mmCIF file of C-alpha atoms in Angstrom:
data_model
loop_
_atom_site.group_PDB
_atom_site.id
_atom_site.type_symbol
_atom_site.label_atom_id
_atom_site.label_comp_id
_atom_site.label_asym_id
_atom_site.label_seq_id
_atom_site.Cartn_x
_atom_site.Cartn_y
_atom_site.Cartn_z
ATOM 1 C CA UNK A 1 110.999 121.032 109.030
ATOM 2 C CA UNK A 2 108.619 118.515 110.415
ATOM 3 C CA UNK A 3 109.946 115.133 109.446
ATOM 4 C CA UNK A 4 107.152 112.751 111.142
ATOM 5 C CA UNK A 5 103.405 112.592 111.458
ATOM 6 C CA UNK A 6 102.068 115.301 114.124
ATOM 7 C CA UNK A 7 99.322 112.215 115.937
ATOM 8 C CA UNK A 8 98.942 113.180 119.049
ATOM 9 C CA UNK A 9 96.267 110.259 120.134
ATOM 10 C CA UNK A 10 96.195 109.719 124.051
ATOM 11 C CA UNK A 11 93.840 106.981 124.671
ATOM 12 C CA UNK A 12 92.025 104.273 123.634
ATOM 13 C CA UNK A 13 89.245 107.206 123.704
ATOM 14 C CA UNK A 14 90.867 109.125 121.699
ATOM 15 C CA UNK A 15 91.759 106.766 119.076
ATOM 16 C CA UNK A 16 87.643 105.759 118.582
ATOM 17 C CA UNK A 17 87.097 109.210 118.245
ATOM 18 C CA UNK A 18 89.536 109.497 115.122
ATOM 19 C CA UNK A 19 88.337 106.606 113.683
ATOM 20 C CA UNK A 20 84.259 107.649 114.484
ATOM 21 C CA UNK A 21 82.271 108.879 111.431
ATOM 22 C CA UNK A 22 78.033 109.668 110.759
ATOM 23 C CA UNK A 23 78.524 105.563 109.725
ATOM 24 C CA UNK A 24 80.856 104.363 112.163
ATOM 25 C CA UNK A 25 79.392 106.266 115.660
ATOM 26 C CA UNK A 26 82.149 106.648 118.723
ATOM 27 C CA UNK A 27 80.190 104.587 120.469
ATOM 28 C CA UNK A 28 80.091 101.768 118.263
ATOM 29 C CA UNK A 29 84.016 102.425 117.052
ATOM 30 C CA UNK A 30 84.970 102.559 121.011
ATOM 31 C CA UNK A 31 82.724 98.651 121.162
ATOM 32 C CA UNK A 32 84.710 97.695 118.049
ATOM 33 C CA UNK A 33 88.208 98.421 118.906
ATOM 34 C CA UNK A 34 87.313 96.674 122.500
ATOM 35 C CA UNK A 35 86.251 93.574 121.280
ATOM 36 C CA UNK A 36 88.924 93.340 118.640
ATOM 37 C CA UNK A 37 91.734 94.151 121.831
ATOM 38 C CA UNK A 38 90.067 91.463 123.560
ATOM 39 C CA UNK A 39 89.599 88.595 120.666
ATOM 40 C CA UNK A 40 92.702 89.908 118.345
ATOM 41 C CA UNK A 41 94.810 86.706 118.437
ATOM 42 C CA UNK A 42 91.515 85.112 117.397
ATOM 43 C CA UNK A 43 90.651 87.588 114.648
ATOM 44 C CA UNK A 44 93.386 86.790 111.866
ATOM 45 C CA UNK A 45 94.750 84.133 110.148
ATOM 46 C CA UNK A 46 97.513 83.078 108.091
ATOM 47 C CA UNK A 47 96.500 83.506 104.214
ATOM 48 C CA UNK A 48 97.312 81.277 101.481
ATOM 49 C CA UNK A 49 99.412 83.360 99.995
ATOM 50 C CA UNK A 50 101.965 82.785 102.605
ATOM 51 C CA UNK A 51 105.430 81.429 101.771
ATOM 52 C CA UNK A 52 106.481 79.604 104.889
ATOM 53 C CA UNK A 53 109.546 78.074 103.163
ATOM 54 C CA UNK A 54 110.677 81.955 102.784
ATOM 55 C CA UNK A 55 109.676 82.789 106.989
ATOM 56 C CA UNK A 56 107.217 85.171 105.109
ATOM 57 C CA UNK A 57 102.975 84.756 106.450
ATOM 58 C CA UNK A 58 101.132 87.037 104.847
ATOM 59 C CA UNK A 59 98.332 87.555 107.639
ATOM 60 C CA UNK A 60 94.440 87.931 106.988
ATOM 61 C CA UNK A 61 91.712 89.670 108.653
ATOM 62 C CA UNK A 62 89.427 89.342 105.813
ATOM 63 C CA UNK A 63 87.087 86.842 108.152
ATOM 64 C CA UNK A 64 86.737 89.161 111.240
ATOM 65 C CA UNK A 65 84.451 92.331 110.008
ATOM 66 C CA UNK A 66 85.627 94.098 113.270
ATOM 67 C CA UNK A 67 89.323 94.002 112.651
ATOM 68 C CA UNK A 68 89.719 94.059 108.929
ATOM 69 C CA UNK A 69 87.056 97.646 109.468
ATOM 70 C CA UNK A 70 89.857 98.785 112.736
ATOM 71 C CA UNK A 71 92.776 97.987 110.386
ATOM 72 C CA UNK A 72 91.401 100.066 107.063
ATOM 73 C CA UNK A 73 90.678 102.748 109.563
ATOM 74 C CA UNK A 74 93.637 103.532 111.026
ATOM 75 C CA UNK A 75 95.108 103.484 107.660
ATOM 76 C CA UNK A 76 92.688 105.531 106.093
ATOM 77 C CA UNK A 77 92.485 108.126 108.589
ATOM 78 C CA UNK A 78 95.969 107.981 111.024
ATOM 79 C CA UNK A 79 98.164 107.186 108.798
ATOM 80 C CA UNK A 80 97.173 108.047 104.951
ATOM 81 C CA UNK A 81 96.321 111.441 105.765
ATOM 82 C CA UNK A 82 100.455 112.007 106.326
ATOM 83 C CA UNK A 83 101.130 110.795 102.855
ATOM 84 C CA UNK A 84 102.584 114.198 101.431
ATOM 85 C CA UNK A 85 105.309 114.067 104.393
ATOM 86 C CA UNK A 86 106.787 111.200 102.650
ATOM 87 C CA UNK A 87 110.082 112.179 100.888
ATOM 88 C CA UNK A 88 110.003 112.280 96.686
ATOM 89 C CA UNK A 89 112.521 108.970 96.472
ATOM 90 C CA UNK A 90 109.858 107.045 98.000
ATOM 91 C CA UNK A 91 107.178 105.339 95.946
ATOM 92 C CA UNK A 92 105.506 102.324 97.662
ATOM 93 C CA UNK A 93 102.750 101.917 100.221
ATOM 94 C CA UNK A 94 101.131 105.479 99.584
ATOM 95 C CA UNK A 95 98.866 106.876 97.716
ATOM 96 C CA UNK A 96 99.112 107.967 94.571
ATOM 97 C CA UNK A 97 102.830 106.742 94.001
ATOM 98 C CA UNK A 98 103.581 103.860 92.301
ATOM 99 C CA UNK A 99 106.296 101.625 90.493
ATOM 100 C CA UNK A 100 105.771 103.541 87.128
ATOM 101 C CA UNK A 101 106.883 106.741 88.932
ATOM 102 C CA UNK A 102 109.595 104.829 90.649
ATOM 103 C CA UNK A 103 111.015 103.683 87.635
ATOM 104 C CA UNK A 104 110.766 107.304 85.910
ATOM 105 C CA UNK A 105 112.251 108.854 88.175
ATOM 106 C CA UNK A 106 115.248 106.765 87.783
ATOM 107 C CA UNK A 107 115.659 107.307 84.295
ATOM 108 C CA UNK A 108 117.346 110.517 85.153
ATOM 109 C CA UNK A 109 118.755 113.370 82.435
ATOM 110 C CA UNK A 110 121.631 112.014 81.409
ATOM 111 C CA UNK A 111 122.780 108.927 79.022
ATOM 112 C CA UNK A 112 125.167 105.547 79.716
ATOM 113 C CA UNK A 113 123.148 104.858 82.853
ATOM 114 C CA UNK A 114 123.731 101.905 85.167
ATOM 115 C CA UNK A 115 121.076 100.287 87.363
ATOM 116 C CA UNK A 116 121.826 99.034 91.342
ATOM 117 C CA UNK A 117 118.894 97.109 92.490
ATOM 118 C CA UNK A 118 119.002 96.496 96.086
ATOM 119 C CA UNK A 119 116.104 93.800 98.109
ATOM 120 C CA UNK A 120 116.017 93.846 101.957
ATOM 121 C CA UNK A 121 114.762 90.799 103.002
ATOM 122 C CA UNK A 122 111.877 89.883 105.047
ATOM 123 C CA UNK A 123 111.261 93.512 105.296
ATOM 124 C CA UNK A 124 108.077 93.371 106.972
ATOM 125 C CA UNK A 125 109.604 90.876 109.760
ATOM 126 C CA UNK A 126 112.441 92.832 110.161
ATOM 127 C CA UNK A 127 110.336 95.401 112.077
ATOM 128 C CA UNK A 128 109.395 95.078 115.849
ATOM 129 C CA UNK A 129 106.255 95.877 117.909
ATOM 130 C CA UNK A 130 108.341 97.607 119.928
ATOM 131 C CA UNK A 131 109.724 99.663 116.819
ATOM 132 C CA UNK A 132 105.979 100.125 115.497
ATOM 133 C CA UNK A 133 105.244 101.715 119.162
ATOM 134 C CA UNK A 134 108.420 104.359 119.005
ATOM 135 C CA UNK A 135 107.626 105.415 116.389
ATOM 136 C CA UNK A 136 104.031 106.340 117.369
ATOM 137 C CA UNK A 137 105.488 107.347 120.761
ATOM 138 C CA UNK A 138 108.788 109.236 119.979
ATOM 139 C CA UNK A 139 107.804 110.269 116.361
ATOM 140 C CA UNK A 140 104.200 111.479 116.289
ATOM 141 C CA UNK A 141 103.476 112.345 120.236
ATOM 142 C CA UNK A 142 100.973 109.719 121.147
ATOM 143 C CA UNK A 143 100.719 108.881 124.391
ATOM 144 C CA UNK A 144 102.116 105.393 125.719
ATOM 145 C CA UNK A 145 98.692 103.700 126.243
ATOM 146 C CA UNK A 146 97.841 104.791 122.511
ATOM 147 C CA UNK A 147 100.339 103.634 121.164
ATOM 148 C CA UNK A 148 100.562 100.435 122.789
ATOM 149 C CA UNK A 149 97.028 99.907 121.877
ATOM 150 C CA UNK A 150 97.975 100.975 118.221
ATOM 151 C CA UNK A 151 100.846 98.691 117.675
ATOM 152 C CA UNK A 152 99.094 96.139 119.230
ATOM 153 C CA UNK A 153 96.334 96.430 116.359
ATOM 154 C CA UNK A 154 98.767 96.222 113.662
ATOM 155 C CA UNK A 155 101.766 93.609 115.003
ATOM 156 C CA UNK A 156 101.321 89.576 115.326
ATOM 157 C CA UNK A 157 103.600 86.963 116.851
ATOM 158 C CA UNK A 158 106.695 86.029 114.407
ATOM 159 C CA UNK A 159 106.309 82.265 112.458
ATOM 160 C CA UNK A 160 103.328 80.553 111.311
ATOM 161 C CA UNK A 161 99.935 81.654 114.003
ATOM 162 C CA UNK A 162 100.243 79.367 116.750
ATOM 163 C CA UNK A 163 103.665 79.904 117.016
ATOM 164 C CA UNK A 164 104.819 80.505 120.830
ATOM 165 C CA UNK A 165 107.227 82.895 119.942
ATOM 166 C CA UNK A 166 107.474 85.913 121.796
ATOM 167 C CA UNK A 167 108.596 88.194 119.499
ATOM 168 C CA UNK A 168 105.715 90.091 117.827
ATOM 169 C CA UNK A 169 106.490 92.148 114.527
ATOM 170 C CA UNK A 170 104.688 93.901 111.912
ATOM 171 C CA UNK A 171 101.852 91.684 110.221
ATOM 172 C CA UNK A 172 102.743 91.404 106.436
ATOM 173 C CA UNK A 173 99.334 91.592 104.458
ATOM 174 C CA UNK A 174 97.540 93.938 107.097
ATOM 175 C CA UNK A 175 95.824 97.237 105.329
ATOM 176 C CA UNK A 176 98.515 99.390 108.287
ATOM 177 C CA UNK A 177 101.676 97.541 107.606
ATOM 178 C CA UNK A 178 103.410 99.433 103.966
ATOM 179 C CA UNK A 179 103.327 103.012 105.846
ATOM 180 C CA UNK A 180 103.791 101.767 109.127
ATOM 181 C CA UNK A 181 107.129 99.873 106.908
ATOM 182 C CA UNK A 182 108.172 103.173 105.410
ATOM 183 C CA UNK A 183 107.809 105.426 108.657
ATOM 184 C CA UNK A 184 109.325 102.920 111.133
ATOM 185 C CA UNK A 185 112.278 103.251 108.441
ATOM 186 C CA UNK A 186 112.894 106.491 107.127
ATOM 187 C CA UNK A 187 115.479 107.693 108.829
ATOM 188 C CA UNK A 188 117.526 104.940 107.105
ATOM 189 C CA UNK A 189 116.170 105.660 104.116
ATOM 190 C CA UNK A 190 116.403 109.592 104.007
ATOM 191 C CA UNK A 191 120.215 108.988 105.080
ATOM 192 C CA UNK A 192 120.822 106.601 102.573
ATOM 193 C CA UNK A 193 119.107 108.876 99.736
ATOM 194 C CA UNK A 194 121.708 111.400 101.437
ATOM 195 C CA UNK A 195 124.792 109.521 101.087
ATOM 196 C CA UNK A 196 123.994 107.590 97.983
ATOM 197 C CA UNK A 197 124.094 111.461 96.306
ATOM 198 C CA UNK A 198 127.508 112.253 97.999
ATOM 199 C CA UNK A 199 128.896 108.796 96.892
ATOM 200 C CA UNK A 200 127.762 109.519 93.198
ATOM 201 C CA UNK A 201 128.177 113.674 93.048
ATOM 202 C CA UNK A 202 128.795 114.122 89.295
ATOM 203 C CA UNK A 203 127.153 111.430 88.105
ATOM 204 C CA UNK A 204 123.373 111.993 87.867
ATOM 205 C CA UNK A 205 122.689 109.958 91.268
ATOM 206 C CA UNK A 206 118.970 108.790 91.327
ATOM 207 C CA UNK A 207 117.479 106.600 94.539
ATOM 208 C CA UNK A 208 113.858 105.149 94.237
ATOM 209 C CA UNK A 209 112.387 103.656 96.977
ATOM 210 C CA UNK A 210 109.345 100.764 96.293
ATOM 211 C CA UNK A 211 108.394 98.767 99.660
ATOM 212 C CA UNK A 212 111.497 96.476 100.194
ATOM 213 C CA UNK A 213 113.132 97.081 96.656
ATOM 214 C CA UNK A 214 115.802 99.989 96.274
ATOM 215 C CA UNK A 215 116.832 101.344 92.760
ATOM 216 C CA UNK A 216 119.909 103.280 92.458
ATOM 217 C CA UNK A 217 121.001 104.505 88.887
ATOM 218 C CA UNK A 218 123.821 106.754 87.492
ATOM 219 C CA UNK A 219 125.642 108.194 84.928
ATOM 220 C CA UNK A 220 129.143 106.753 83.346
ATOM 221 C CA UNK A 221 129.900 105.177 85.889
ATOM 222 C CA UNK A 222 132.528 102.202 85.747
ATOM 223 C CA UNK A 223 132.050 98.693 87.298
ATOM 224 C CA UNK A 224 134.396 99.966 89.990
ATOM 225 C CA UNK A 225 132.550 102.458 91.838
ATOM 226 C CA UNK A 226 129.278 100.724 91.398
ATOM 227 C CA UNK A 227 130.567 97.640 93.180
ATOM 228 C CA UNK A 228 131.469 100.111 95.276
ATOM 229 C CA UNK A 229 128.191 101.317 95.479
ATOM 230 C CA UNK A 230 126.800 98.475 96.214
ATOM 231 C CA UNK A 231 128.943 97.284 99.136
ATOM 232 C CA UNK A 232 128.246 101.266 100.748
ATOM 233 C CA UNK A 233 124.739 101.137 100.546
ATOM 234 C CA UNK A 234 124.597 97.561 101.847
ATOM 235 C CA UNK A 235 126.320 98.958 104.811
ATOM 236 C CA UNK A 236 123.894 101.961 105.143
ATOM 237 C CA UNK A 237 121.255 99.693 105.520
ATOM 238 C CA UNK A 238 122.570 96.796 107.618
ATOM 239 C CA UNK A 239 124.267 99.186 110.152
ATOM 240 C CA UNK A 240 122.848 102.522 110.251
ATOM 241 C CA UNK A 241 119.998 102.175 112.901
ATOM 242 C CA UNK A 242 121.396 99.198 115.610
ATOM 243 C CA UNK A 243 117.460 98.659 116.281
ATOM 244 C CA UNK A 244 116.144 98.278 113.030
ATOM 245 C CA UNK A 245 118.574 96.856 110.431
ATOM 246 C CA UNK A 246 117.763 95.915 107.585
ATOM 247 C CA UNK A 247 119.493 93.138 105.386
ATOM 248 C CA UNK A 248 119.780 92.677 102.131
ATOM 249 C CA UNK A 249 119.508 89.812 99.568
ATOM 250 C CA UNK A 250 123.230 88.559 98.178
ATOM 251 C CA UNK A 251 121.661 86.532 95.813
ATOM 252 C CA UNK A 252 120.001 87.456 92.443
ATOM 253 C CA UNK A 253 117.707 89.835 93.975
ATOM 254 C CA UNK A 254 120.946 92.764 94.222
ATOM 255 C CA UNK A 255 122.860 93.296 91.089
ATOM 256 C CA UNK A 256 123.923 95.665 88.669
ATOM 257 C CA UNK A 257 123.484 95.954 85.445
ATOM 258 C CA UNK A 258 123.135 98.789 82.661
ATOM 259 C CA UNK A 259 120.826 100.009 80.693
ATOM 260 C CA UNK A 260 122.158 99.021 77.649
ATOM 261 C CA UNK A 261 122.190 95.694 78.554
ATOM 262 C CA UNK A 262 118.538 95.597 79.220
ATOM 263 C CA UNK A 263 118.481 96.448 83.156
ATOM 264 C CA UNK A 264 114.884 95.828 84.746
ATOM 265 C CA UNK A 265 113.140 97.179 87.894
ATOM 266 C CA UNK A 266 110.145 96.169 89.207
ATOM 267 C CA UNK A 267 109.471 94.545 86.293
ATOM 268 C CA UNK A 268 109.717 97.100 83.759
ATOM 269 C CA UNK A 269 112.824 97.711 81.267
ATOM 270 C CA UNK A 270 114.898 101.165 81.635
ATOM 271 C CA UNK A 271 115.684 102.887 78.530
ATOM 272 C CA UNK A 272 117.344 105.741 77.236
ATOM 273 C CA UNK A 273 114.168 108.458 78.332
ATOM 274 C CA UNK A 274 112.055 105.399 78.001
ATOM 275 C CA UNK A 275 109.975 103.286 79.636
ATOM 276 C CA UNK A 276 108.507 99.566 78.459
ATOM 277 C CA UNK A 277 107.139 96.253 79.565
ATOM 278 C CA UNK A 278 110.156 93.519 81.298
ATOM 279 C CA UNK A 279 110.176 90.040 80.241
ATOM 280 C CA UNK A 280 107.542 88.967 82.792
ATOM 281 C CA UNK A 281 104.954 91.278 82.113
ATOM 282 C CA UNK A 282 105.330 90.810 78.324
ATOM 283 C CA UNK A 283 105.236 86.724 78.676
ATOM 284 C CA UNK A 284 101.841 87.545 80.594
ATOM 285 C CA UNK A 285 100.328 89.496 77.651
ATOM 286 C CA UNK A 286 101.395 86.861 75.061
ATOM 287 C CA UNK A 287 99.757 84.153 77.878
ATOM 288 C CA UNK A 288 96.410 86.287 78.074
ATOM 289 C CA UNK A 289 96.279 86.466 74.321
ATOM 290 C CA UNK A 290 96.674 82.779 73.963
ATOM 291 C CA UNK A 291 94.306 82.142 76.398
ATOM 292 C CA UNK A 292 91.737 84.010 74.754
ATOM 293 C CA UNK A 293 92.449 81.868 71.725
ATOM 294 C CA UNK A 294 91.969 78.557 73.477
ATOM 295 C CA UNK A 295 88.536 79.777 75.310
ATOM 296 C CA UNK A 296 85.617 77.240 74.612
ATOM 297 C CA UNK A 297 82.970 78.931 75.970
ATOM 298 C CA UNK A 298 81.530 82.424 75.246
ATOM 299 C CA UNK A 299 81.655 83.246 79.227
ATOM 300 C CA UNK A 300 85.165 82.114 79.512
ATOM 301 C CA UNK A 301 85.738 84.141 76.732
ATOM 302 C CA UNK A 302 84.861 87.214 78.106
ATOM 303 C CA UNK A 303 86.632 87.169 81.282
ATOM 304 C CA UNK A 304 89.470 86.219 79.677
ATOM 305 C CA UNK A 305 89.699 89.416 76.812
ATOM 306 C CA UNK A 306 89.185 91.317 79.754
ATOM 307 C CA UNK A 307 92.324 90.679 81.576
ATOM 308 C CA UNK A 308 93.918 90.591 78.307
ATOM 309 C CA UNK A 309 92.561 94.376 78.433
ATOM 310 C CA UNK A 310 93.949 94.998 81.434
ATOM 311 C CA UNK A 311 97.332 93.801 80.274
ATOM 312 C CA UNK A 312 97.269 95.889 77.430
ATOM 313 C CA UNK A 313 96.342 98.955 79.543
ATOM 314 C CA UNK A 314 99.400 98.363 81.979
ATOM 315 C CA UNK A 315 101.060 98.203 78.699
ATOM 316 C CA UNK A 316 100.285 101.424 77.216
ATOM 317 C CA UNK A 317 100.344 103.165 81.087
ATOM 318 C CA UNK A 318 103.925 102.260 80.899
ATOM 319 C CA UNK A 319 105.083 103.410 77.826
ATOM 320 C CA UNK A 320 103.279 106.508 77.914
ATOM 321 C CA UNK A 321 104.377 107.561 81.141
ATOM 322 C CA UNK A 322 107.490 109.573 80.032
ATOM 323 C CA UNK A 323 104.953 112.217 78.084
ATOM 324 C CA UNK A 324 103.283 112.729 81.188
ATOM 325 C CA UNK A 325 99.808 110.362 80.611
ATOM 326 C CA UNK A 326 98.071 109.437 83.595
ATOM 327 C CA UNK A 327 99.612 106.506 85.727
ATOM 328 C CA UNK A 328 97.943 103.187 87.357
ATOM 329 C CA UNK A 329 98.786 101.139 90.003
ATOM 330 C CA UNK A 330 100.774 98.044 89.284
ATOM 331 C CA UNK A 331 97.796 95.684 89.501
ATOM 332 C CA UNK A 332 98.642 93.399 86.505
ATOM 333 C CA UNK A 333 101.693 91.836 86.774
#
């Protein structure tokens, strides 16, 4: 079984052709991509939304029409197209997966379930150019000028822009980087999903996978092997690939806890064949609603009852996920 996207781009050529359309000509895709080779380290930025204090720079290309059109593209049509490769347990960066369906799918079939919520940190920084080019290289048979060109395109220096570090990893915030993050990692993944199953035969074992957060639930199961659990799949991911480890939050972030004790994932409560709004996400609705209260103008108003709206939505998407209704993307919370 084909694991990996089938790519097969050979040159910078190549690539302009895949990314050409009757709006986007070859010839002006092959200008694009060479002035955006030529001027990249001019062409992002650092965004706001950046927490430096954390080592995390989200990185813009919002200003530079060229790049931020190069990046969409080779998301849209190199990578996105792969999207029903991607294994079941895996919910984040894709299309038409979300946190909902994460969080369903670890409801399981059977009661007394227990909630392990794993966080790698820094995931996006955790992941090389020189990773991002194997696995166009090794994985999906490009050529090496391809996919030097490619991961060049989606990988900045590490630290704050201007840094003179000469590491480059993936850039956190560009359109390329969450299934660029899931392929350059699922090996890892796929053998922890493996594993984590073995470990917890018997019990119901579920594994969702959402960007950097892991879920892992089960079935009466004591503190024991949970801890257990915990400590295993830590190891999994810290020391199953010597190139590309990934390591995981001590803190807060990892913890167990069961259902019946109100467990939470990605900010929604697990019940007993249940889903509903966590803490957060309800605080925000009660917020919205007082808003709308306080509003002194009609304009304000408005644009205030309609993210109220859009709370409520996210609300009602939640709960009636388990019957099968239609599912958004977490855009609320």
């Amino acid at each position: 079984m084909q694991r990996y996207p089938r790519i097969f781009l050979q040159s910078k050529n190549n690539i302009a052709k895949r990314l050409a359309s009757e709006d986007f000509p070859y010839k002006d895709s092959l200008a694009t991509i060479n002035d955006v080779l030529k001027n990249f380290d001019g062409y992002w930025y650092d965004s706001k939304r950046s927490k430096p204090n954390e080592g995390k720079y989200v990185r813009g290309a919002a200003k530079s029409p060229g790049l931020r059109k190069i990046l969409s593209l080779i998301n849209e049509k190199i990578l996105k197209p792969h999207d029903n490769m991607v294994p079941n347990f895996i919910f984040g960066g894709i299309s038409k997966k979300n946190n909902i369906q994460a969080d369903r799918r670890l409801l399981g079939k059977e009661r007394g379930r227990t909630l392990l919520k794993l966080d790698i940190k820094s995931f996006f920084e955790q992941i090389s150019e020189q990773r991002v080019f194997y696995l166009f290289y090794k994985k999906c048979g490009c050529s090496v000028r391809a996919s030097r060109i490619l991961a060049s395109l989606c990988c900045v220096p590490h630290g704050a822009k201007g840094s003179i570090s000469s590491e480059k990893i993936l850039a956190r915030g560009f359109a390329t980087s969450s299934r660029l993050a899931l392929w350059c990692n699922l090996d890892t993944f796929q053998h922890l999903d493996w594993k984590i199953k073995q470990k917890l035969n018997g019990h119901d074992p579920m594994i969702a996978i959402y960007v950097d957060d892991i879920g892992i639930t089960a079935s009466r199961v004591d503190d024991s092997l949970m801890e257990d659990t915990k400590q295993f799949a830590i190891k999994i991911l810290e020391e199953k690939d010597k190139n590309q480890k990934l390591p995981v939050h001590r803190d807060g972030k990892t913890k167990i806890t069961r259902f019946a004790d109100g467990a939470e994932h990605l900010g929604i409560k697990l019940g007993r064949n249940r889903l509903s709004l966590g803490w957060k996400a309800r605080s925000n609705i009660d917020k919205a609603k007082l808003a709308v209260k306080k509003s002194q103008t009609p304009e304000e108003k408005f644009d205030l009852i309609k993210k109220y709206r859009a709370h409520q939505i996210y609300k009602r998407q939640v709960e009636k996920s388990i019957d099968g209704a239609s599912i958004i993307r977490k855009t609320v919370l």
